[in-house]
mmCIF file of C-alpha atoms and ligand atoms in Angstrom:
data_model
loop_
_atom_site.group_PDB
_atom_site.id
_atom_site.type_symbol
_atom_site.label_atom_id
_atom_site.label_comp_id
_atom_site.label_asym_id
_atom_site.label_seq_id
_atom_site.Cartn_x
_atom_site.Cartn_y
_atom_site.Cartn_z
ATOM 1 C CA MET B 325 -23.226 51.207 41.449
ATOM 2 C CA PHE B 326 -26.411 49.984 39.833
ATOM 3 C CA ASN B 327 -26.846 48.868 36.232
ATOM 4 C CA ILE B 328 -30.007 48.657 34.162
ATOM 5 C CA ILE B 329 -30.651 47.104 30.781
ATOM 6 C CA LEU B 330 -33.356 48.605 28.607
ATOM 7 C CA PHE B 331 -34.488 45.941 26.310
ATOM 8 C CA GLY B 332 -36.955 45.598 23.420
ATOM 9 C CA PRO B 333 -37.286 45.349 19.611
ATOM 10 C CA PRO B 334 -36.192 48.136 17.273
ATOM 11 C CA GLY B 335 -38.429 51.119 17.664
ATOM 12 C CA SER B 336 -39.862 49.987 21.067
ATOM 13 C CA GLY B 337 -38.769 53.255 22.665
ATOM 14 C CA LYS B 338 -35.384 52.372 24.185
ATOM 15 C CA GLY B 339 -33.670 55.501 23.044
ATOM 16 C CA THR B 340 -36.683 57.676 23.974
ATOM 17 C CA GLN B 341 -37.020 56.262 27.505
ATOM 18 C CA SER B 342 -33.205 56.182 28.035
ATOM 19 C CA GLU B 343 -33.032 59.942 27.883
ATOM 20 C CA LYS B 344 -35.601 60.319 30.630
ATOM 21 C CA LEU B 345 -34.191 57.535 32.814
ATOM 22 C CA ILE B 346 -30.582 58.850 32.792
ATOM 23 C CA ALA B 347 -31.837 62.319 33.677
ATOM 24 C CA LYS B 348 -33.830 60.945 36.644
ATOM 25 C CA TYR B 349 -31.325 58.423 37.990
ATOM 26 C CA GLY B 350 -27.949 59.994 37.074
ATOM 27 C CA LEU B 351 -26.766 56.962 35.133
ATOM 28 C CA LYS B 352 -24.243 56.879 32.309
ATOM 29 C CA HIS B 353 -26.043 56.053 29.051
ATOM 30 C CA LEU B 354 -24.408 53.427 26.928
ATOM 31 C CA SER B 355 -26.240 52.946 23.625
ATOM 32 C CA THR B 356 -24.424 50.604 21.163
ATOM 33 C CA GLY B 357 -26.546 52.014 18.337
ATOM 34 C CA ASP B 358 -25.307 55.573 19.168
ATOM 35 C CA LEU B 359 -21.720 54.411 19.673
ATOM 36 C CA LEU B 360 -21.838 52.614 16.203
ATOM 37 C CA ARG B 361 -23.451 55.630 14.470
ATOM 38 C CA SER B 362 -20.673 57.889 15.973
ATOM 39 C CA GLU B 363 -18.028 55.530 14.496
ATOM 40 C CA ILE B 364 -19.822 55.699 11.101
ATOM 41 C CA SER B 365 -19.991 59.499 11.112
ATOM 42 C CA ARG B 366 -16.304 59.711 11.962
ATOM 43 C CA HIS B 367 -15.470 57.335 9.067
ATOM 44 C CA THR B 368 -13.398 54.949 11.286
ATOM 45 C CA PRO B 369 -12.603 51.433 10.053
ATOM 46 C CA LEU B 370 -14.895 50.059 12.832
ATOM 47 C CA GLY B 371 -17.694 52.333 11.510
ATOM 48 C CA GLN B 372 -17.237 51.229 7.939
ATOM 49 C CA GLU B 373 -17.472 47.601 9.002
ATOM 50 C CA ALA B 374 -20.580 48.195 11.178
ATOM 51 C CA ARG B 375 -22.365 50.152 8.413
ATOM 52 C CA ASN B 376 -22.319 47.096 6.062
ATOM 53 C CA PHE B 377 -24.387 45.127 8.690
ATOM 54 C CA MET B 378 -26.619 48.055 9.873
ATOM 55 C CA ASP B 379 -27.661 49.053 6.386
ATOM 56 C CA LYS B 380 -29.004 45.554 5.837
ATOM 57 C CA GLY B 381 -30.821 45.490 9.174
ATOM 58 C CA GLN B 382 -28.377 42.901 10.538
ATOM 59 C CA LEU B 383 -26.636 42.821 13.912
ATOM 60 C CA VAL B 384 -23.000 43.962 14.011
ATOM 61 C CA PRO B 385 -20.656 41.049 15.044
ATOM 62 C CA ASP B 386 -20.421 40.365 18.756
ATOM 63 C CA GLU B 387 -16.673 40.916 19.007
ATOM 64 C CA VAL B 388 -17.035 44.471 17.657
ATOM 65 C CA VAL B 389 -19.757 45.614 20.032
ATOM 66 C CA ILE B 390 -18.335 43.823 23.162
ATOM 67 C CA ALA B 391 -14.972 45.530 22.654
ATOM 68 C CA MET B 392 -16.738 48.882 22.252
ATOM 69 C CA ILE B 393 -18.692 48.331 25.527
ATOM 70 C CA SER B 394 -15.622 47.186 27.327
ATOM 71 C CA SER B 395 -13.712 50.353 26.541
ATOM 72 C CA ALA B 396 -16.729 52.563 27.354
ATOM 73 C CA LEU B 397 -16.983 50.876 30.782
ATOM 74 C CA ASP B 398 -13.296 51.543 31.386
ATOM 75 C CA ALA B 399 -13.644 55.102 30.365
ATOM 76 C CA ASN B 400 -16.458 55.749 32.841
ATOM 77 C CA ILE B 401 -15.231 53.975 35.924
ATOM 78 C CA GLU B 402 -16.424 56.743 38.269
ATOM 79 C CA SER B 403 -19.992 56.411 37.126
ATOM 80 C CA LYS B 404 -22.811 55.779 39.611
ATOM 81 C CA GLY B 405 -24.145 53.143 37.279
ATOM 82 C CA PHE B 406 -24.891 52.359 33.645
ATOM 83 C CA LEU B 407 -28.024 52.296 31.538
ATOM 84 C CA PHE B 408 -27.407 49.838 28.704
ATOM 85 C CA ASP B 409 -29.568 50.668 25.703
ATOM 86 C CA GLY B 410 -29.653 48.155 22.867
ATOM 87 C CA PHE B 411 -27.024 45.989 24.519
ATOM 88 C CA PRO B 412 -26.747 43.031 25.044
ATOM 89 C CA ARG B 413 -28.505 41.877 21.803
ATOM 90 C CA THR B 414 -27.317 38.270 21.700
ATOM 91 C CA TYR B 415 -26.775 35.536 24.291
ATOM 92 C CA ASP B 416 -22.942 35.804 23.854
ATOM 93 C CA GLN B 417 -23.164 39.586 24.484
ATOM 94 C CA ALA B 418 -25.161 38.983 27.657
ATOM 95 C CA GLU B 419 -22.543 36.512 28.949
ATOM 96 C CA ALA B 420 -19.682 38.876 28.062
ATOM 97 C CA LEU B 421 -21.394 41.748 29.894
ATOM 98 C CA ASP B 422 -21.840 39.766 33.073
ATOM 99 C CA LYS B 423 -18.115 38.922 33.000
ATOM 100 C CA LEU B 424 -17.194 42.541 32.463
ATOM 101 C CA LEU B 425 -19.467 43.682 35.275
ATOM 102 C CA ASP B 426 -18.325 40.826 37.675
ATOM 103 C CA LEU B 427 -14.803 42.319 37.386
ATOM 104 C CA LYS B 428 -16.229 45.608 38.692
ATOM 105 C CA ASN B 429 -18.343 43.879 41.296
ATOM 106 C CA ALA B 430 -21.380 45.732 39.792
ATOM 107 C CA PRO B 431 -24.140 43.383 38.586
ATOM 108 C CA VAL B 432 -27.185 44.221 36.433
ATOM 109 C CA VAL B 433 -30.065 45.061 38.778
ATOM 110 C CA VAL B 434 -32.886 44.698 36.329
ATOM 111 C CA MET B 435 -33.687 44.202 32.688
ATOM 112 C CA LEU B 436 -36.633 46.333 31.633
ATOM 113 C CA ALA B 437 -38.239 44.792 28.618
ATOM 114 C CA LEU B 438 -40.493 46.979 26.452
ATOM 115 C CA ASN B 439 -43.329 45.057 24.822
ATOM 116 C CA VAL B 440 -44.692 46.584 21.510
ATOM 117 C CA SER B 441 -46.555 44.960 18.636
ATOM 118 C CA GLU B 442 -44.797 44.531 15.291
ATOM 119 C CA GLU B 443 -47.191 46.775 13.323
ATOM 120 C CA GLU B 444 -46.640 49.606 15.883
ATOM 121 C CA LEU B 445 -42.809 49.128 15.558
ATOM 122 C CA VAL B 446 -42.940 49.370 11.789
ATOM 123 C CA LYS B 447 -45.160 52.456 11.904
ATOM 124 C CA ARG B 448 -42.863 54.216 14.398
ATOM 125 C CA LEU B 449 -39.643 53.532 12.560
ATOM 126 C CA LEU B 450 -41.062 54.556 9.157
ATOM 127 C CA LYS B 451 -42.212 57.770 10.786
ATOM 128 C CA ARG B 452 -38.789 58.374 12.340
ATOM 129 C CA GLY B 453 -37.238 57.613 8.952
ATOM 130 C CA GLU B 454 -38.991 60.644 7.426
ATOM 131 C CA THR B 455 -36.762 62.976 9.552
ATOM 132 C CA SER B 456 -33.936 61.008 11.156
ATOM 133 C CA GLY B 457 -31.688 60.633 8.090
ATOM 134 C CA ARG B 458 -31.068 57.007 9.275
ATOM 135 C CA SER B 459 -30.761 54.708 6.286
ATOM 136 C CA ASP B 460 -32.042 51.759 8.359
ATOM 137 C CA ASP B 461 -35.325 53.549 9.050
ATOM 138 C CA THR B 462 -36.503 54.487 5.550
ATOM 139 C CA ASN B 463 -37.060 51.053 3.910
ATOM 140 C CA GLU B 464 -39.859 48.821 5.290
ATOM 141 C CA GLU B 465 -38.005 45.664 4.121
ATOM 142 C CA ILE B 466 -34.939 46.585 6.151
ATOM 143 C CA ILE B 467 -37.066 47.444 9.192
ATOM 144 C CA ARG B 468 -38.773 44.069 8.986
ATOM 145 C CA ALA B 469 -35.330 42.436 8.700
ATOM 146 C CA ARG B 470 -34.289 44.130 11.910
ATOM 147 C CA ILE B 471 -37.351 42.762 13.641
ATOM 148 C CA VAL B 472 -36.640 39.227 12.403
ATOM 149 C CA GLU B 473 -33.019 39.599 13.708
ATOM 150 C CA TYR B 474 -34.524 40.601 17.003
ATOM 151 C CA TYR B 475 -36.747 37.490 17.216
ATOM 152 C CA ASN B 476 -33.992 35.132 15.982
ATOM 153 C CA LYS B 477 -31.053 36.400 18.035
ATOM 154 C CA THR B 478 -32.083 39.021 20.605
ATOM 155 C CA ALA B 479 -35.221 37.693 22.238
ATOM 156 C CA ALA B 480 -33.074 34.932 23.862
ATOM 157 C CA VAL B 481 -31.305 37.567 25.930
ATOM 158 C CA ALA B 482 -34.521 37.981 28.012
ATOM 159 C CA GLU B 483 -34.377 34.186 28.796
ATOM 160 C CA TYR B 484 -30.752 34.664 29.949
ATOM 161 C CA TYR B 485 -31.806 37.250 32.579
ATOM 162 C CA GLN B 486 -34.989 35.418 33.366
ATOM 163 C CA GLN B 487 -32.946 32.634 34.972
ATOM 164 C CA PHE B 488 -31.678 35.191 37.469
ATOM 165 C CA ASN B 489 -35.208 36.620 37.968
ATOM 166 C CA LYS B 490 -34.113 39.983 36.728
ATOM 167 C CA VAL B 491 -36.655 40.653 33.879
ATOM 168 C CA ALA B 492 -39.440 43.202 34.228
ATOM 169 C CA ILE B 493 -41.871 43.347 31.258
ATOM 170 C CA VAL B 494 -43.443 46.762 30.648
ATOM 171 C CA LYS B 495 -46.057 47.634 28.052
ATOM 172 C CA GLY B 496 -44.297 50.025 25.543
ATOM 173 C CA GLU B 497 -47.496 51.324 23.869
ATOM 174 C CA GLY B 498 -49.289 54.427 25.046
ATOM 175 C CA GLY B 499 -48.089 57.806 26.257
ATOM 176 C CA ILE B 500 -44.297 58.257 26.661
ATOM 177 C CA ASP B 501 -44.690 59.686 30.198
ATOM 178 C CA ASP B 502 -46.973 56.840 31.324
ATOM 179 C CA ILE B 503 -44.499 54.269 30.073
ATOM 180 C CA PHE B 504 -41.677 56.208 31.894
ATOM 181 C CA LYS B 505 -43.620 56.028 35.117
ATOM 182 C CA MET B 506 -44.010 52.284 34.869
ATOM 183 C CA LEU B 507 -40.277 51.887 34.231
ATOM 184 C CA CYS B 508 -39.481 54.033 37.219
ATOM 185 C CA LYS B 509 -41.765 51.874 39.452
ATOM 186 C CA GLU B 510 -39.895 48.767 38.452
ATOM 187 C CA ILE B 511 -36.500 50.399 39.101
ATOM 188 C CA ASP B 512 -37.527 51.840 42.486
ATOM 189 C CA ASN B 513 -38.971 48.447 43.595
ATOM 190 C CA ARG B 514 -35.566 46.870 43.055
ATOM 191 C CA GLN B 515 -33.236 49.690 44.056
ATOM 192 C CA PHE B 516 -34.783 49.955 47.449
ATOM 193 C CA SER B 517 -35.769 46.399 48.071
HETATM 194 P P1 B4P E 1283 -30.439 51.057 17.897
HETATM 195 O O1 B4P E 1283 -29.750 52.314 17.686
HETATM 196 O O2 B4P E 1283 -30.256 50.330 19.189
HETATM 197 O O3 B4P E 1283 -31.937 51.511 17.675
HETATM 198 P P2 B4P E 1283 -33.328 50.919 17.545
HETATM 199 O O4 B4P E 1283 -33.386 49.539 18.061
HETATM 200 O O5 B4P E 1283 -33.623 51.128 16.032
HETATM 201 O O6 B4P E 1283 -34.380 51.871 18.193
HETATM 202 P P3 B4P E 1283 -34.999 52.208 19.670
HETATM 203 O O7 B4P E 1283 -35.718 51.083 20.401
HETATM 204 O O8 B4P E 1283 -33.873 52.914 20.529
HETATM 205 O O9 B4P E 1283 -36.110 53.235 19.262
HETATM 206 P P4 B4P E 1283 -36.458 54.694 19.743
HETATM 207 O O10 B4P E 1283 -36.618 54.829 21.242
HETATM 208 O O11 B4P E 1283 -35.608 55.670 19.136
HETATM 209 O O12 B4P E 1283 -30.007 50.018 16.749
HETATM 210 C C1 B4P E 1283 -29.709 50.306 15.406
HETATM 211 C C2 B4P E 1283 -28.881 49.200 14.729
HETATM 212 O O13 B4P E 1283 -27.523 49.202 15.320
HETATM 213 C C3 B4P E 1283 -29.292 47.790 14.879
HETATM 214 O O14 B4P E 1283 -30.277 47.363 13.884
HETATM 215 C C4 B4P E 1283 -27.983 46.992 14.665
HETATM 216 O O15 B4P E 1283 -27.604 46.824 13.328
HETATM 217 C C5 B4P E 1283 -26.959 47.891 15.365
HETATM 218 N N1 B4P E 1283 -26.680 47.521 16.765
HETATM 219 C C6 B4P E 1283 -26.929 48.259 17.864
HETATM 220 N N2 B4P E 1283 -26.584 47.657 19.006
HETATM 221 C C7 B4P E 1283 -26.072 46.414 18.674
HETATM 222 C C8 B4P E 1283 -25.567 45.292 19.430
HETATM 223 N N3 B4P E 1283 -25.565 45.310 20.716
HETATM 224 N N4 B4P E 1283 -25.180 44.194 18.685
HETATM 225 C C9 B4P E 1283 -25.169 44.172 17.379
HETATM 226 N N5 B4P E 1283 -25.590 45.198 16.599
HETATM 227 C C10 B4P E 1283 -26.126 46.317 17.199
HETATM 228 O O16 B4P E 1283 -37.981 54.834 19.177
HETATM 229 C C11 B4P E 1283 -38.252 54.730 17.750
HETATM 230 C C12 B4P E 1283 -39.275 55.748 17.384
HETATM 231 O O17 B4P E 1283 -40.475 55.555 18.129
HETATM 232 C C13 B4P E 1283 -38.867 57.172 17.670
HETATM 233 O O18 B4P E 1283 -39.127 57.949 16.513
HETATM 234 C C14 B4P E 1283 -39.718 57.596 18.845
HETATM 235 O O19 B4P E 1283 -40.017 58.996 18.797
HETATM 236 C C15 B4P E 1283 -40.944 56.776 18.712
HETATM 237 N N6 B4P E 1283 -41.550 56.436 19.977
HETATM 238 C C16 B4P E 1283 -40.904 56.049 21.085
HETATM 239 N N7 B4P E 1283 -41.803 55.825 22.127
HETATM 240 C C17 B4P E 1283 -43.023 56.030 21.578
HETATM 241 C C18 B4P E 1283 -44.387 55.864 22.082
HETATM 242 N N8 B4P E 1283 -44.592 55.531 23.359
HETATM 243 N N9 B4P E 1283 -45.390 56.168 21.263
HETATM 244 C C19 B4P E 1283 -45.172 56.554 19.959
HETATM 245 N N10 B4P E 1283 -43.956 56.684 19.445
HETATM 246 C C20 B4P E 1283 -42.909 56.370 20.216
#
């Protein structure tokens, strides 16, 4: 089993690149953003709680997302490996993920970190907001709040994996296929080394 984390600020292309990576490597895609939006659309109590945070551009509490990931891992025990998209987003989530994966004897192989400038992020998310119907993508103030959350709480996750020498930084601006090729190169270097 091999596990990959796709990391980066909101709008850096995690969702976009995840689709291509899971198709190539046959991994199970676990996006906490998608899981939370599915809870919201099904009007579950968890979804209602999550929505209050997401609509303000804030992170959903750790215990909620960690429990969600834990059950998703248990439900996909036969998987060849996981692509974590948008998780972990805090230091505590990173520690919790390591513990969960230790139990399965299946560590994270690499954290792929997409690097994109703030102005490009805002531009992309406002553009997506024109068609996505996502309430957190239509208001520039909320988008900037998400980016601030990222720098305050999420950027530290890269430091966590850096101590194990597992971070690969990839430029997330340019053509989608060119970025995909750079991500694949980083994975292949580790998978077969
Ligand atoms: P997410 O669903 O994870 O989404 P995201 O960060 O907004 O976007 P992503 O980086 O996936 O962008 P995409 O590829 O789609 O999070 C939403 C919210 O959920 C968070 O704010 C938080 O409240 C909550 N949440 C999720 N996980 C959580 C956790 N672990 N803990 C706590 N809370 C959590 O790309 C964006 C746009 O850019 C797209 O329109 C795409 O077409 C475009 N694009 C992509 N690559 C491009 C390129 N190379 N050039 C030009 N455009 C590009």
